């Protein structure tokens, strides 16, 4: 698996001797049990809901709680220096349908991310990645970014996590995600989106209309829908 370093070094000075001693003691004596199990790794793209120009690559480290729920910690890279930028909860269609309409508006649909080939699981064998993506068809994510550290294509971010957390959204048509952002990841990580898209076309018959597909439709120009990604108006099951 190829390394993807953070696009930004946070504000602040280097680690002092006190921190080295703390880390050594923590490694020997403290437990990190809550962090165990966050070992499913996927990479995708997010934009701020109602902020189409604020786009970012997000590295998800997820824990499978059960067949209907995943909990993910988000970073801006996959190396030791990666910055923590947010969280995402992923629920099945079944759990999503149990939420009231106001709550559903916080959750973005996943079918485009899967069927377009944009969502990938680096390092996972093709067979395992495909099986995992099939499991995610018709699922939804609730994502908050607490830090915009910048885009890997060179657009600057903030040296600290300033401002309010931002609700993020998924892309739902070709042409919504900045091509420079996609191309940069493809070069750096060797991601072949078109191949993955072709391999996942067998999932199209499984995809059902999802709420939120059209939530930002009017905020993007010159976009193209793909088979299997259809909007479902609120209040309709």
Tab-separated table of C-alpha atoms in Angstrom, residues 10-190:
chain	number	residue	atom	x	y	z
A	10	UNK	CA	0.139	21.743	12.146
A	11	UNK	CA	1.091	24.927	13.954
A	12	UNK	CA	3.240	24.479	17.065
A	13	UNK	CA	6.756	23.520	18.121
A	14	UNK	CA	8.413	20.101	18.112
A	15	UNK	CA	7.943	17.449	20.772
A	16	UNK	CA	9.810	18.105	24.021
A	17	UNK	CA	11.495	15.589	26.312
A	18	UNK	CA	8.443	15.578	28.589
A	19	UNK	CA	6.278	14.276	25.760
A	20	UNK	CA	8.754	11.526	24.888
A	21	UNK	CA	8.679	10.371	28.502
A	22	UNK	CA	4.886	10.499	28.533
A	23	UNK	CA	4.638	8.449	25.361
A	24	UNK	CA	7.053	5.846	26.677
A	25	UNK	CA	5.088	5.511	29.912
A	26	UNK	CA	1.802	5.329	28.052
A	27	UNK	CA	3.103	2.573	25.789
A	28	UNK	CA	4.130	0.520	28.790
A	29	UNK	CA	1.267	1.096	31.198
A	30	UNK	CA	-1.825	2.488	29.513
A	31	UNK	CA	-4.457	0.636	27.532
A	32	UNK	CA	-5.735	1.649	24.106
A	33	UNK	CA	-8.623	-0.816	24.049
A	34	UNK	CA	-11.186	1.602	22.531
A	35	UNK	CA	-8.928	2.029	19.482
A	36	UNK	CA	-8.718	-1.676	18.716
A	37	UNK	CA	-10.752	-2.738	15.732
A	38	UNK	CA	-10.439	0.491	13.735
A	39	UNK	CA	-8.637	-1.428	11.027
A	40	UNK	CA	-10.888	-1.200	7.974
A	41	UNK	CA	-9.270	1.446	5.776
A	42	UNK	CA	-11.058	3.263	2.951
A	43	UNK	CA	-10.354	6.507	1.101
A	44	UNK	CA	-12.921	8.783	-0.471
A	45	UNK	CA	-13.784	12.423	-1.065
A	46	UNK	CA	-16.079	14.768	0.848
A	47	UNK	CA	-17.413	18.244	0.289
A	48	UNK	CA	-19.043	20.561	2.788
A	49	UNK	CA	-22.830	20.352	2.571
A	50	UNK	CA	-23.932	23.486	0.723
A	51	UNK	CA	-20.257	24.356	0.217
A	52	UNK	CA	-19.402	22.652	-3.098
A	53	UNK	CA	-15.975	24.290	-3.430
A	54	UNK	CA	-14.760	23.008	-0.043
A	55	UNK	CA	-13.590	19.532	-1.017
A	56	UNK	CA	-11.143	17.196	0.666
A	57	UNK	CA	-9.690	13.708	0.484
A	58	UNK	CA	-10.576	11.700	3.593
A	59	UNK	CA	-8.851	8.585	4.924
A	60	UNK	CA	-11.291	6.513	6.979
A	61	UNK	CA	-10.206	4.027	9.631
A	62	UNK	CA	-13.358	2.152	10.545
A	63	UNK	CA	-14.564	-0.298	13.155
A	64	UNK	CA	-17.309	-2.706	12.140
A	65	UNK	CA	-19.660	-2.662	15.128
A	66	UNK	CA	-22.176	-4.974	13.454
A	67	UNK	CA	-23.765	-5.579	10.032
A	68	UNK	CA	-25.658	-2.283	10.275
A	69	UNK	CA	-23.154	0.126	11.829
A	70	UNK	CA	-19.561	1.242	11.286
A	71	UNK	CA	-17.693	3.914	13.257
A	72	UNK	CA	-14.879	5.730	11.454
A	73	UNK	CA	-12.073	8.075	12.461
A	74	UNK	CA	-10.969	10.373	9.634
A	75	UNK	CA	-7.451	11.532	8.777
A	76	UNK	CA	-5.866	13.561	5.972
A	77	UNK	CA	-3.352	10.820	5.146
A	78	UNK	CA	-2.251	7.306	6.050
A	79	UNK	CA	1.131	7.885	7.679
A	80	UNK	CA	2.221	8.507	11.264
A	81	UNK	CA	2.052	12.277	10.773
A	82	UNK	CA	-1.547	12.270	9.499
A	83	UNK	CA	-3.874	14.771	11.137
A	84	UNK	CA	-7.191	13.808	12.716
A	85	UNK	CA	-9.833	15.730	10.752
A	86	UNK	CA	-13.215	14.264	11.702
A	87	UNK	CA	-15.540	11.331	12.241
A	88	UNK	CA	-18.077	9.390	10.225
A	89	UNK	CA	-20.817	6.988	11.249
A	90	UNK	CA	-22.090	4.602	8.573
A	91	UNK	CA	-25.487	2.916	8.844
A	92	UNK	CA	-27.354	0.415	6.725
A	93	UNK	CA	-30.472	1.361	4.813
A	94	UNK	CA	-32.492	-0.464	7.470
A	95	UNK	CA	-31.228	1.735	10.301
A	96	UNK	CA	-31.511	4.878	8.176
A	97	UNK	CA	-35.187	4.195	7.515
A	98	UNK	CA	-35.773	4.156	11.271
A	99	UNK	CA	-34.612	7.779	11.634
A	100	UNK	CA	-37.055	10.680	11.497
A	101	UNK	CA	-37.009	12.963	8.457
A	102	UNK	CA	-35.171	15.797	10.181
A	103	UNK	CA	-32.388	13.449	11.264
A	104	UNK	CA	-32.154	11.809	7.831
A	105	UNK	CA	-31.171	15.188	6.374
A	106	UNK	CA	-27.774	14.884	8.108
A	107	UNK	CA	-26.911	11.599	6.384
A	108	UNK	CA	-25.401	11.449	2.893
A	109	UNK	CA	-25.979	8.583	0.420
A	110	UNK	CA	-23.159	6.254	-0.599
A	111	UNK	CA	-24.245	4.641	-3.860
A	112	UNK	CA	-22.399	7.062	-6.152
A	113	UNK	CA	-19.166	6.712	-4.178
A	114	UNK	CA	-19.354	2.946	-4.613
A	115	UNK	CA	-20.684	2.615	-8.168
A	116	UNK	CA	-18.397	5.335	-9.576
A	117	UNK	CA	-15.302	3.619	-8.175
A	118	UNK	CA	-14.328	6.715	-6.155
A	119	UNK	CA	-14.452	4.959	-2.769
A	120	UNK	CA	-11.500	2.572	-2.465
A	121	UNK	CA	-9.913	0.305	0.138
A	122	UNK	CA	-6.141	0.542	-0.486
A	123	UNK	CA	-4.168	-2.611	0.204
A	124	UNK	CA	-7.223	-4.852	0.353
A	125	UNK	CA	-7.309	-7.698	-2.206
A	126	UNK	CA	-9.742	-7.011	-5.035
A	127	UNK	CA	-12.091	-9.809	-3.991
A	128	UNK	CA	-12.276	-8.573	-0.389
A	129	UNK	CA	-12.674	-4.934	-1.440
A	130	UNK	CA	-15.497	-5.822	-3.788
A	131	UNK	CA	-17.301	-7.820	-1.088
A	132	UNK	CA	-16.967	-4.914	1.338
A	133	UNK	CA	-18.281	-2.383	-1.187
A	134	UNK	CA	-21.256	-4.628	-1.910
A	135	UNK	CA	-22.062	-4.557	1.798
A	136	UNK	CA	-22.072	-0.736	1.688
A	137	UNK	CA	-24.529	-0.425	-1.209
A	138	UNK	CA	-27.585	1.605	-0.077
A	139	UNK	CA	-25.848	2.707	3.135
A	140	UNK	CA	-25.596	6.253	4.490
A	141	UNK	CA	-22.930	8.261	6.317
A	142	UNK	CA	-23.081	11.072	8.859
A	143	UNK	CA	-19.792	12.953	8.669
A	144	UNK	CA	-18.397	15.912	10.560
A	145	UNK	CA	-15.057	17.484	9.698
A	146	UNK	CA	-13.439	19.427	12.513
A	147	UNK	CA	-10.325	20.468	10.598
A	148	UNK	CA	-9.745	21.490	7.002
A	149	UNK	CA	-6.020	20.836	6.646
A	150	UNK	CA	-6.007	21.443	2.914
A	151	UNK	CA	-6.288	19.472	-0.263
A	152	UNK	CA	-3.629	17.162	-1.577
A	153	UNK	CA	-3.675	19.048	-4.883
A	154	UNK	CA	-2.031	22.008	-3.169
A	155	UNK	CA	-4.870	24.194	-1.928
A	156	UNK	CA	-3.962	25.411	1.565
A	157	UNK	CA	-5.717	24.576	4.799
A	158	UNK	CA	-5.640	25.822	8.376
A	159	UNK	CA	-2.741	25.261	10.765
A	160	UNK	CA	-5.196	24.468	13.563
A	161	UNK	CA	-8.764	23.104	13.718
A	162	UNK	CA	-10.502	26.481	13.740
A	163	UNK	CA	-14.183	27.303	13.415
A	164	UNK	CA	-17.259	25.164	13.795
A	165	UNK	CA	-17.419	21.494	12.767
A	166	UNK	CA	-18.789	21.146	9.247
A	167	UNK	CA	-21.329	18.636	8.037
A	168	UNK	CA	-19.892	16.927	4.976
A	169	UNK	CA	-21.651	15.482	1.968
A	170	UNK	CA	-21.023	12.916	-0.739
A	171	UNK	CA	-20.640	13.497	-4.458
A	172	UNK	CA	-23.539	12.056	-6.438
A	173	UNK	CA	-22.760	12.783	-10.096
A	174	UNK	CA	-19.759	12.754	-12.362
A	175	UNK	CA	-18.277	16.233	-12.531
A	176	UNK	CA	-18.976	17.216	-8.923
A	177	UNK	CA	-15.634	16.162	-7.453
A	178	UNK	CA	-12.759	18.348	-8.663
A	179	UNK	CA	-10.800	16.460	-11.323
A	180	UNK	CA	-7.506	17.761	-9.915
A	181	UNK	CA	-8.320	16.195	-6.552
A	182	UNK	CA	-9.110	12.834	-8.137
A	183	UNK	CA	-6.084	12.914	-10.432
A	184	UNK	CA	-3.737	13.745	-7.576
A	185	UNK	CA	-4.899	10.741	-5.551
A	186	UNK	CA	-4.717	8.479	-8.590
A	187	UNK	CA	-1.094	9.438	-9.224
A	188	UNK	CA	0.009	9.243	-5.608
A	189	UNK	CA	-1.802	6.052	-4.629
A	190	UNK	CA	-2.115	4.214	-7.936
